[in-house]
Amino acid sequence: MRVSKTLLISFICLLVFPVWAEEWQGPSVNMKPGPLQVSREGTYLQHKDGTPFLYLADTAWELFHRLTDEEIEFYLEDRRSKGFTVIQAVLLPELDGLFTPNALGELPLKDIEHIEPNENYFKWVDKIIRLAETKGLYMALLPTWGDKVDKEWGKGPEIFTPAYAQAYGAWLGKRYKNFKNIIWINGGDRLGGGRNYPIWDALGKGLRSADKNHLITFHPSGEASSSEWFHNASWLDFNMLQTGHCQQNYEIYDKLLKKDYNRETKKPVLDGEPRYENHPVCWLPDSLGWFDDTDTRMAMYWSLFSGACGHTYGCHDVWQMLAPGRTPEGHARGEWKQSLNLPGATQVIHARKLLEHFSWNERTPAQEVILSANESMEQKITALKGTDHLLVYMPRGGKMTLRLSGFSQGITTQWMNPRTGEISDAGIKEAGNQVEITAPSSGRGNDWVFIVREN
């Protein structure tokens, strides 16, 4: 049988350049390798058997408050198919979660004054967590939103003392210690210091006293990191920062993420609340416009290529599950079911498949390989290097100069389009001290990942 030259070339390209499906097949995460833990290096998360785990979360703060069983099934299936590995949700929700019942007509607490949980509510939460497990999704649970500790804004009321916080944390830890797919997120968009400190610390200690099986972190308010108050706390396993909804350049990663990554006592770190897709920039849509998928991709790749152990995506319409008849929070403008398919959400899977394609051991940020001028915080090029590969993110394409002399053998170079996941040949076959690189395109929305791997 004769094989055409075109068909043969196409077959060879399939062998050299991975072709990644647009939808995730099967459970998002295989949980059989065991519980999550911090890696020996202290820079990423892994399962008990050493299998690396990439924390790629979607923000669904109001999941337990506003959705029906059918809607939750729809939502979780959508996020599974898009390659998310974690869902972030709140047990005592933000939007009047103590007084407005959930879709089943249940409130989370029977007695607010004494923090007495409502068993009917939490039995339903149990069911949702188990449903997520069948889809290979971890549930990153906030015991409470921050307004129940510090009513700086929001509905409140403030109901916690250190004693009640510790008791509530212990109750939750005991209830969920044997669930396979739990990650705890203490905090809830609030600072950890001042009068808040003893309450958050007590909640963390309560969780840890009853639950030795699951990781715990802390979700701070905007432009802050958990490390500021809790880096050395015995209950905190990894740091979480919030770059927030105003910053538009790389400076915030220098200030927060890189500082945490480079701490002498290592703990993994990730951005738990970046700029959301379809969120008004700094809540000023008329003057500053709206964040779009270009912004969410930049936040994701800047984080991951600066040493983060994962990343959280968010959509302004989805976190609040905005639907007809509900009052929009913070200028939200889209219905949540439609907004599930905004471009930024569909592009998370490409970052996951890229990072999981290569080994994790000894992978570190590698800004030293970038030789060209890289002072612009709006167009910051970032690099991540492993033992046999290099990944370089160019947020606006264009040109750059790299030092590729660290590869002992010949190299294969490729471009990944982070908008589509498409892989193409970059054409550079030899390493060198100064290699000029030109991306396939340039300008806003024309970001690219340059891939180098040793033959």
mmCIF file with all atom_site columns, C-alpha atoms in Angstrom, residues 108-240:
data_model
loop_
_atom_site.group_PDB
_atom_site.id
_atom_site.type_symbol
_atom_site.label_atom_id
_atom_site.label_alt_id
_atom_site.label_comp_id
_atom_site.label_asym_id
_atom_site.label_entity_id
_atom_site.label_seq_id
_atom_site.pdbx_PDB_ins_code
_atom_site.Cartn_x
_atom_site.Cartn_y
_atom_site.Cartn_z
_atom_site.occupancy
_atom_site.B_iso_or_equiv
_atom_site.pdbx_formal_charge
_atom_site.auth_seq_id
_atom_site.auth_comp_id
_atom_site.auth_asym_id
_atom_site.auth_atom_id
_atom_site.pdbx_PDB_model_num
ATOM 1   C CA . PRO A 1 108 ? -26.283 25.795 57.693 1.00 0.00 ? 108 PRO A CA 1
ATOM 2   C CA . LEU A 1 109 ? -26.767 26.535 61.406 1.00 0.00 ? 109 LEU A CA 1
ATOM 3   C CA . LYS A 1 110 ? -29.669 25.700 63.711 1.00 0.00 ? 110 LYS A CA 1
ATOM 4   C CA . ASP A 1 111 ? -28.392 28.063 66.389 1.00 0.00 ? 111 ASP A CA 1
ATOM 5   C CA . ILE A 1 112 ? -26.261 31.017 65.288 1.00 0.00 ? 112 ILE A CA 1
ATOM 6   C CA . GLU A 1 113 ? -25.462 32.142 68.809 1.00 0.00 ? 113 GLU A CA 1
ATOM 7   C CA . HIS A 1 114 ? -23.837 28.819 69.715 1.00 0.00 ? 114 HIS A CA 1
ATOM 8   C CA . ILE A 1 115 ? -22.684 27.776 66.193 1.00 0.00 ? 115 ILE A CA 1
ATOM 9   C CA . GLU A 1 116 ? -24.853 24.643 66.182 1.00 0.00 ? 116 GLU A CA 1
ATOM 10  C CA . PRO A 1 117 ? -24.718 22.979 62.732 1.00 0.00 ? 117 PRO A CA 1
ATOM 11  C CA . ASN A 1 118 ? -27.898 21.922 60.954 1.00 0.00 ? 118 ASN A CA 1
ATOM 12  C CA . GLU A 1 119 ? -27.557 18.184 60.282 1.00 0.00 ? 119 GLU A CA 1
ATOM 13  C CA . ASN A 1 120 ? -29.904 18.288 57.274 1.00 0.00 ? 120 ASN A CA 1
ATOM 14  C CA . TYR A 1 121 ? -27.758 20.932 55.602 1.00 0.00 ? 121 TYR A CA 1
ATOM 15  C CA . PHE A 1 122 ? -24.512 19.068 56.212 1.00 0.00 ? 122 PHE A CA 1
ATOM 16  C CA . LYS A 1 123 ? -25.917 15.699 55.101 1.00 0.00 ? 123 LYS A CA 1
ATOM 17  C CA . TRP A 1 124 ? -26.616 17.369 51.783 1.00 0.00 ? 124 TRP A CA 1
ATOM 18  C CA . VAL A 1 125 ? -23.089 18.839 51.741 1.00 0.00 ? 125 VAL A CA 1
ATOM 19  C CA . ASP A 1 126 ? -21.790 15.294 52.348 1.00 0.00 ? 126 ASP A CA 1
ATOM 20  C CA . LYS A 1 127 ? -23.673 14.098 49.275 1.00 0.00 ? 127 LYS A CA 1
ATOM 21  C CA . ILE A 1 128 ? -22.252 16.867 47.081 1.00 0.00 ? 128 ILE A CA 1
ATOM 22  C CA . ILE A 1 129 ? -18.687 16.158 48.218 1.00 0.00 ? 129 ILE A CA 1
ATOM 23  C CA . ARG A 1 130 ? -19.136 12.471 47.386 1.00 0.00 ? 130 ARG A CA 1
ATOM 24  C CA . LEU A 1 131 ? -20.560 13.396 43.985 1.00 0.00 ? 131 LEU A CA 1
ATOM 25  C CA . ALA A 1 132 ? -17.459 15.477 43.322 1.00 0.00 ? 132 ALA A CA 1
ATOM 26  C CA . GLU A 1 133 ? -15.303 12.507 44.299 1.00 0.00 ? 133 GLU A CA 1
ATOM 27  C CA . THR A 1 134 ? -16.936 10.336 41.629 1.00 0.00 ? 134 THR A CA 1
ATOM 28  C CA . LYS A 1 135 ? -15.820 12.950 39.100 1.00 0.00 ? 135 LYS A CA 1
ATOM 29  C CA . GLY A 1 136 ? -12.263 13.068 40.451 1.00 0.00 ? 136 GLY A CA 1
ATOM 30  C CA . LEU A 1 137 ? -12.684 16.566 41.853 1.00 0.00 ? 137 LEU A CA 1
ATOM 31  C CA . TYR A 1 138 ? -11.290 17.821 45.155 1.00 0.00 ? 138 TYR A CA 1
ATOM 32  C CA . MET A 1 139 ? -13.490 20.111 47.231 1.00 0.00 ? 139 MET A CA 1
ATOM 33  C CA . ALA A 1 140 ? -11.526 22.986 48.787 1.00 0.00 ? 140 ALA A CA 1
ATOM 34  C CA . LEU A 1 141 ? -13.856 23.959 51.613 1.00 0.00 ? 141 LEU A CA 1
ATOM 35  C CA . LEU A 1 142 ? -13.948 27.266 53.463 1.00 0.00 ? 142 LEU A CA 1
ATOM 36  C CA . PRO A 1 143 ? -15.554 26.624 56.856 1.00 0.00 ? 143 PRO A CA 1
ATOM 37  C CA . THR A 1 144 ? -16.934 30.178 56.783 1.00 0.00 ? 144 THR A CA 1
ATOM 38  C CA . TRP A 1 145 ? -16.757 33.374 54.783 1.00 0.00 ? 145 TRP A CA 1
ATOM 39  C CA . GLY A 1 146 ? -14.846 36.162 56.498 1.00 0.00 ? 146 GLY A CA 1
ATOM 40  C CA . ASP A 1 147 ? -17.806 38.387 57.306 1.00 0.00 ? 147 ASP A CA 1
ATOM 41  C CA . LYS A 1 148 ? -18.774 35.954 60.077 1.00 0.00 ? 148 LYS A CA 1
ATOM 42  C CA . VAL A 1 149 ? -15.433 36.794 61.731 1.00 0.00 ? 149 VAL A CA 1
ATOM 43  C CA . ASP A 1 150 ? -14.840 40.383 60.617 1.00 0.00 ? 150 ASP A CA 1
ATOM 44  C CA . LYS A 1 151 ? -17.760 42.358 59.163 1.00 0.00 ? 151 LYS A CA 1
ATOM 45  C CA . GLU A 1 152 ? -15.573 44.922 57.459 1.00 0.00 ? 152 GLU A CA 1
ATOM 46  C CA . TRP A 1 153 ? -17.960 44.472 54.548 1.00 0.00 ? 153 TRP A CA 1
ATOM 47  C CA . GLY A 1 154 ? -20.674 41.966 53.726 1.00 0.00 ? 154 GLY A CA 1
ATOM 48  C CA . LYS A 1 155 ? -23.796 40.871 55.529 1.00 0.00 ? 155 LYS A CA 1
ATOM 49  C CA . GLY A 1 156 ? -22.346 39.134 58.587 1.00 0.00 ? 156 GLY A CA 1
ATOM 50  C CA . PRO A 1 157 ? -23.098 38.922 61.441 1.00 0.00 ? 157 PRO A CA 1
ATOM 51  C CA . GLU A 1 158 ? -19.897 38.283 63.370 1.00 0.00 ? 158 GLU A CA 1
ATOM 52  C CA . ILE A 1 159 ? -20.623 35.060 65.238 1.00 0.00 ? 159 ILE A CA 1
ATOM 53  C CA . PHE A 1 160 ? -17.220 33.570 66.076 1.00 0.00 ? 160 PHE A CA 1
ATOM 54  C CA . THR A 1 161 ? -15.054 33.760 69.157 1.00 0.00 ? 161 THR A CA 1
ATOM 55  C CA . PRO A 1 162 ? -11.804 31.767 69.373 1.00 0.00 ? 162 PRO A CA 1
ATOM 56  C CA . ALA A 1 163 ? -13.554 29.116 71.452 1.00 0.00 ? 163 ALA A CA 1
ATOM 57  C CA . TYR A 1 164 ? -16.460 28.720 69.026 1.00 0.00 ? 164 TYR A CA 1
ATOM 58  C CA . ALA A 1 165 ? -14.085 28.771 66.047 1.00 0.00 ? 165 ALA A CA 1
ATOM 59  C CA . GLN A 1 166 ? -11.959 25.965 67.488 1.00 0.00 ? 166 GLN A CA 1
ATOM 60  C CA . ALA A 1 167 ? -15.007 23.876 68.360 1.00 0.00 ? 167 ALA A CA 1
ATOM 61  C CA . TYR A 1 168 ? -16.521 24.376 64.885 1.00 0.00 ? 168 TYR A CA 1
ATOM 62  C CA . GLY A 1 169 ? -13.213 23.490 63.234 1.00 0.00 ? 169 GLY A CA 1
ATOM 63  C CA . ALA A 1 170 ? -12.926 20.317 65.316 1.00 0.00 ? 170 ALA A CA 1
ATOM 64  C CA . TRP A 1 171 ? -16.514 19.372 64.437 1.00 0.00 ? 171 TRP A CA 1
ATOM 65  C CA . LEU A 1 172 ? -15.823 19.777 60.726 1.00 0.00 ? 172 LEU A CA 1
ATOM 66  C CA . GLY A 1 173 ? -12.507 17.941 60.962 1.00 0.00 ? 173 GLY A CA 1
ATOM 67  C CA . LYS A 1 174 ? -14.108 14.971 62.700 1.00 0.00 ? 174 LYS A CA 1
ATOM 68  C CA . ARG A 1 175 ? -16.988 14.838 60.228 1.00 0.00 ? 175 ARG A CA 1
ATOM 69  C CA . TYR A 1 176 ? -14.855 14.941 57.086 1.00 0.00 ? 176 TYR A CA 1
ATOM 70  C CA . LYS A 1 177 ? -11.540 13.377 58.099 1.00 0.00 ? 177 LYS A CA 1
ATOM 71  C CA . ASN A 1 178 ? -12.236 10.173 56.173 1.00 0.00 ? 178 ASN A CA 1
ATOM 72  C CA . PHE A 1 179 ? -13.498 11.791 52.963 1.00 0.00 ? 179 PHE A CA 1
ATOM 73  C CA . LYS A 1 180 ? -10.976 11.333 50.154 1.00 0.00 ? 180 LYS A CA 1
ATOM 74  C CA . ASN A 1 181 ? -11.368 14.640 48.332 1.00 0.00 ? 181 ASN A CA 1
ATOM 75  C CA . ILE A 1 182 ? -11.131 17.428 50.919 1.00 0.00 ? 182 ILE A CA 1
ATOM 76  C CA . ILE A 1 183 ? -8.766  20.400 51.103 1.00 0.00 ? 183 ILE A CA 1
ATOM 77  C CA . TRP A 1 184 ? -9.414  22.918 53.886 1.00 0.00 ? 184 TRP A CA 1
ATOM 78  C CA . ILE A 1 185 ? -9.222  26.664 53.280 1.00 0.00 ? 185 ILE A CA 1
ATOM 79  C CA . ASN A 1 186 ? -9.288  28.603 56.536 1.00 0.00 ? 186 ASN A CA 1
ATOM 80  C CA . GLY A 1 187 ? -10.039 32.315 56.272 1.00 0.00 ? 187 GLY A CA 1
ATOM 81  C CA . GLY A 1 188 ? -12.423 33.877 53.785 1.00 0.00 ? 188 GLY A CA 1
ATOM 82  C CA . ASP A 1 189 ? -11.283 37.077 52.085 1.00 0.00 ? 189 ASP A CA 1
ATOM 83  C CA . ARG A 1 190 ? -10.091 38.696 55.311 1.00 0.00 ? 190 ARG A CA 1
ATOM 84  C CA . LEU A 1 191 ? -6.789  39.687 56.858 1.00 0.00 ? 191 LEU A CA 1
ATOM 85  C CA . GLY A 1 192 ? -5.345  37.280 59.377 1.00 0.00 ? 192 GLY A CA 1
ATOM 86  C CA . GLY A 1 193 ? -3.899  39.766 61.852 1.00 0.00 ? 193 GLY A CA 1
ATOM 87  C CA . GLY A 1 194 ? -5.185  42.018 64.626 1.00 0.00 ? 194 GLY A CA 1
ATOM 88  C CA . ARG A 1 195 ? -8.324  40.878 66.376 1.00 0.00 ? 195 ARG A CA 1
ATOM 89  C CA . ASN A 1 196 ? -8.935  38.355 63.569 1.00 0.00 ? 196 ASN A CA 1
ATOM 90  C CA . TYR A 1 197 ? -5.785  36.388 64.365 1.00 0.00 ? 197 TYR A CA 1
ATOM 91  C CA . PRO A 1 198 ? -6.940  34.430 67.442 1.00 0.00 ? 198 PRO A CA 1
ATOM 92  C CA . ILE A 1 199 ? -10.154 33.368 65.695 1.00 0.00 ? 199 ILE A CA 1
ATOM 93  C CA . TRP A 1 200 ? -8.534  32.160 62.464 1.00 0.00 ? 200 TRP A CA 1
ATOM 94  C CA . ASP A 1 201 ? -5.732  30.491 64.392 1.00 0.00 ? 201 ASP A CA 1
ATOM 95  C CA . ALA A 1 202 ? -8.228  28.711 66.619 1.00 0.00 ? 202 ALA A CA 1
ATOM 96  C CA . LEU A 1 203 ? -10.226 27.543 63.593 1.00 0.00 ? 203 LEU A CA 1
ATOM 97  C CA . GLY A 1 204 ? -7.060  26.158 62.007 1.00 0.00 ? 204 GLY A CA 1
ATOM 98  C CA . LYS A 1 205 ? -6.074  24.397 65.221 1.00 0.00 ? 205 LYS A CA 1
ATOM 99  C CA . GLY A 1 206 ? -9.572  22.942 65.549 1.00 0.00 ? 206 GLY A CA 1
ATOM 100 C CA . LEU A 1 207 ? -9.464  21.513 62.034 1.00 0.00 ? 207 LEU A CA 1
ATOM 101 C CA . ARG A 1 208 ? -6.018  20.019 62.562 1.00 0.00 ? 208 ARG A CA 1
ATOM 102 C CA . SER A 1 209 ? -6.862  18.560 65.978 1.00 0.00 ? 209 SER A CA 1
ATOM 103 C CA . ALA A 1 210 ? -9.543  16.336 64.447 1.00 0.00 ? 210 ALA A CA 1
ATOM 104 C CA . ASP A 1 211 ? -8.301  15.919 60.880 1.00 0.00 ? 211 ASP A CA 1
ATOM 105 C CA . LYS A 1 212 ? -4.734  14.786 60.231 1.00 0.00 ? 212 LYS A CA 1
ATOM 106 C CA . ASN A 1 213 ? -5.593  13.533 56.739 1.00 0.00 ? 213 ASN A CA 1
ATOM 107 C CA . HIS A 1 214 ? -6.191  16.711 54.751 1.00 0.00 ? 214 HIS A CA 1
ATOM 108 C CA . LEU A 1 215 ? -4.175  19.761 53.763 1.00 0.00 ? 215 LEU A CA 1
ATOM 109 C CA . ILE A 1 216 ? -5.028  23.171 55.222 1.00 0.00 ? 216 ILE A CA 1
ATOM 110 C CA . THR A 1 217 ? -4.321  26.645 53.831 1.00 0.00 ? 217 THR A CA 1
ATOM 111 C CA . PHE A 1 218 ? -5.675  30.175 54.429 1.00 0.00 ? 218 PHE A CA 1
ATOM 112 C CA . HIS A 1 219 ? -7.516  32.524 52.039 1.00 0.00 ? 219 HIS A CA 1
ATOM 113 C CA . PRO A 1 220 ? -6.603  36.185 52.723 1.00 0.00 ? 220 PRO A CA 1
ATOM 114 C CA . SER A 1 221 ? -8.088  39.416 51.441 1.00 0.00 ? 221 SER A CA 1
ATOM 115 C CA . GLY A 1 222 ? -6.808  41.147 48.305 1.00 0.00 ? 222 GLY A CA 1
ATOM 116 C CA . GLU A 1 223 ? -3.089  41.696 47.690 1.00 0.00 ? 223 GLU A CA 1
ATOM 117 C CA . ALA A 1 224 ? -2.061  39.684 50.741 1.00 0.00 ? 224 ALA A CA 1
ATOM 118 C CA . SER A 1 225 ? -0.729  36.191 51.512 1.00 0.00 ? 225 SER A CA 1
ATOM 119 C CA . SER A 1 226 ? -1.415  33.706 54.285 1.00 0.00 ? 226 SER A CA 1
ATOM 120 C CA . SER A 1 227 ? 2.316   33.692 55.003 1.00 0.00 ? 227 SER A CA 1
ATOM 121 C CA . GLU A 1 228 ? 2.090   37.153 56.572 1.00 0.00 ? 228 GLU A CA 1
ATOM 122 C CA . TRP A 1 229 ? 0.449   35.668 59.666 1.00 0.00 ? 229 TRP A CA 1
ATOM 123 C CA . PHE A 1 230 ? 0.488   31.883 59.442 1.00 0.00 ? 230 PHE A CA 1
ATOM 124 C CA . HIS A 1 231 ? 3.568   30.698 57.531 1.00 0.00 ? 231 HIS A CA 1
ATOM 125 C CA . ASN A 1 232 ? 4.947   29.000 60.637 1.00 0.00 ? 232 ASN A CA 1
ATOM 126 C CA . ALA A 1 233 ? 1.596   27.867 62.037 1.00 0.00 ? 233 ALA A CA 1
ATOM 127 C CA . SER A 1 234 ? 1.600   24.136 62.663 1.00 0.00 ? 234 SER A CA 1
ATOM 128 C CA . TRP A 1 235 ? -1.791  23.757 60.951 1.00 0.00 ? 235 TRP A CA 1
ATOM 129 C CA . LEU A 1 236 ? -0.870  25.558 57.684 1.00 0.00 ? 236 LEU A CA 1
ATOM 130 C CA . ASP A 1 237 ? 0.447   23.181 54.983 1.00 0.00 ? 237 ASP A CA 1
ATOM 131 C CA . PHE A 1 238 ? 0.703   25.548 52.022 1.00 0.00 ? 238 PHE A CA 1
ATOM 132 C CA . ASN A 1 239 ? 0.357   29.264 51.436 1.00 0.00 ? 239 ASN A CA 1
ATOM 133 C CA . MET A 1 240 ? -2.439  30.926 49.523 1.00 0.00 ? 240 MET A CA 1
#
